[in-house]
Amino acid sequence: MIANVEVESLEAALPFYRELAGDVEVRRFPYRDLELALVGPFLLYSGPLEKYVSQTATVIVDSLHPVLDALNKAGAEVLEAPNDVPNGTRIVARHPDGSVFEYMQPPT
């Protein structure tokens, strides 16, 4: 699981999260109009977030197919259909309890 963290400035936040995560490689990349940085178990977001749905967390899965089946069976709402992003293929769904999760299938 990866914790999603909204930050005002990646530059200001990176030293703290890198210290928390240990000596890990920081992977920075753009996504739409956001700047992101993957720092161990933390995914830092910076940019105009008002048009994005706040996610509780990112869950790493081996395959999105069983996740989609379980979400549909439970009556969850898929907010973003499967789409390719720099870290793999993802979906975003609102669970029946209202919480929003991103599910990420890393590239093979």
Coordinates of C-alpha atoms in Angstrom, one line a residue:
M1 CA 0.0 0.0 0.0
I2 CA 1.2 3.5 -0.8
A3 CA 0.1 6.5 1.3
N4 CA -1.0 9.5 -0.9
V5 CA 0.3 12.8 0.5
E6 CA -0.7 16.2 -0.8
V7 CA 2.2 18.7 -0.4
E8 CA 2.6 22.3 -1.4
S9 CA 6.1 21.8 -2.6
L10 CA 7.9 18.6 -3.6
E11 CA 11.3 20.3 -3.1
A12 CA 10.4 21.2 0.5
A13 CA 8.7 17.9 1.4
L14 CA 11.2 15.4 -0.2
P15 CA 14.0 15.6 2.5
F16 CA 11.5 14.7 5.3
Y17 CA 9.8 11.9 3.4
R18 CA 13.1 10.5 2.2
E19 CA 14.4 10.4 5.8
L20 CA 11.2 8.6 6.9
A21 CA 11.5 6.1 4.1
G22 CA 15.2 5.4 4.6
D23 CA 17.7 5.6 1.9
V24 CA 15.4 4.9 -1.0
E25 CA 15.5 6.0 -4.6
V26 CA 13.1 8.9 -5.3
R27 CA 11.2 8.6 -8.5
R28 CA 9.8 11.9 -9.8
F29 CA 7.4 12.1 -12.7
P30 CA 4.6 14.3 -14.1
Y31 CA 1.0 13.1 -14.3
R32 CA -1.4 15.4 -16.2
D33 CA -0.8 18.8 -14.6
L34 CA 0.6 17.4 -11.3
E35 CA 4.2 16.7 -10.1
L36 CA 4.6 13.5 -8.3
A37 CA 7.4 11.8 -6.4
L38 CA 7.4 8.2 -5.2
V39 CA 9.4 7.9 -2.0
G40 CA 9.3 4.4 -0.6
P41 CA 5.7 3.9 0.7
F42 CA 4.8 7.6 0.1
L43 CA 3.4 9.1 -3.1
L44 CA 3.7 12.9 -2.9
Y45 CA 1.4 15.1 -5.0
S46 CA 1.9 18.7 -5.9
G47 CA -0.1 20.9 -8.2
P48 CA -3.7 22.0 -8.8
L49 CA -5.5 19.2 -7.0
E50 CA -8.9 20.7 -6.8
K51 CA -10.1 18.8 -9.9
Y52 CA -9.0 15.4 -8.6
V53 CA -10.8 13.2 -6.2
S54 CA -8.9 12.8 -2.9
Q55 CA -7.8 9.2 -2.5
T56 CA -7.4 7.3 0.7
A57 CA -4.5 5.3 -0.5
T58 CA -3.0 3.5 -3.5
V59 CA -3.2 -0.3 -3.3
I60 CA -0.7 -2.3 -5.4
V61 CA -2.2 -5.4 -6.9
D62 CA -1.0 -8.2 -9.2
S63 CA -4.0 -7.8 -11.5
L64 CA -6.8 -5.3 -11.8
H65 CA -9.3 -7.9 -13.2
P66 CA -10.3 -9.5 -9.8
V67 CA -10.4 -6.0 -8.2
L68 CA -12.8 -4.8 -10.9
D69 CA -14.9 -7.9 -10.4
A70 CA -15.0 -7.4 -6.6
L71 CA -15.8 -3.7 -7.0
N72 CA -18.6 -4.3 -9.4
K73 CA -20.1 -7.0 -7.2
A74 CA -20.1 -4.7 -4.2
G75 CA -21.7 -1.9 -6.1
A76 CA -18.6 0.4 -6.0
E77 CA -18.4 3.3 -8.5
V78 CA -15.4 3.2 -10.9
L79 CA -14.4 6.9 -11.1
E80 CA -11.5 6.3 -13.5
A81 CA -11.5 3.3 -15.8
P82 CA -8.2 1.4 -16.3
N83 CA -5.6 3.7 -17.8
D84 CA -1.9 3.5 -18.3
V85 CA 0.3 5.8 -16.1
P86 CA 4.1 6.0 -15.5
N87 CA 3.9 3.4 -12.7
G88 CA 1.6 0.9 -14.5
T89 CA -2.1 0.6 -15.1
R90 CA -4.5 2.1 -12.6
I91 CA -8.2 2.5 -11.7
V92 CA -9.8 4.8 -9.1
A93 CA -13.0 3.6 -7.4
R94 CA -15.4 4.9 -4.7
H95 CA -16.3 2.1 -2.3
P96 CA -19.8 1.6 -1.1
D97 CA -18.8 3.3 2.2
G98 CA -17.7 6.4 0.3
S99 CA -13.9 6.0 0.6
V100 CA -11.9 6.4 -2.6
F101 CA -8.9 4.2 -3.5
E102 CA -6.5 4.0 -6.4
Y103 CA -5.6 0.4 -7.5
M104 CA -2.3 0.1 -9.3
Q105 CA -1.1 -2.8 -11.3
P106 CA 2.7 -2.4 -11.9
P107 CA 4.1 -3.0 -15.4
T108 CA 5.2 -6.6 -16.0

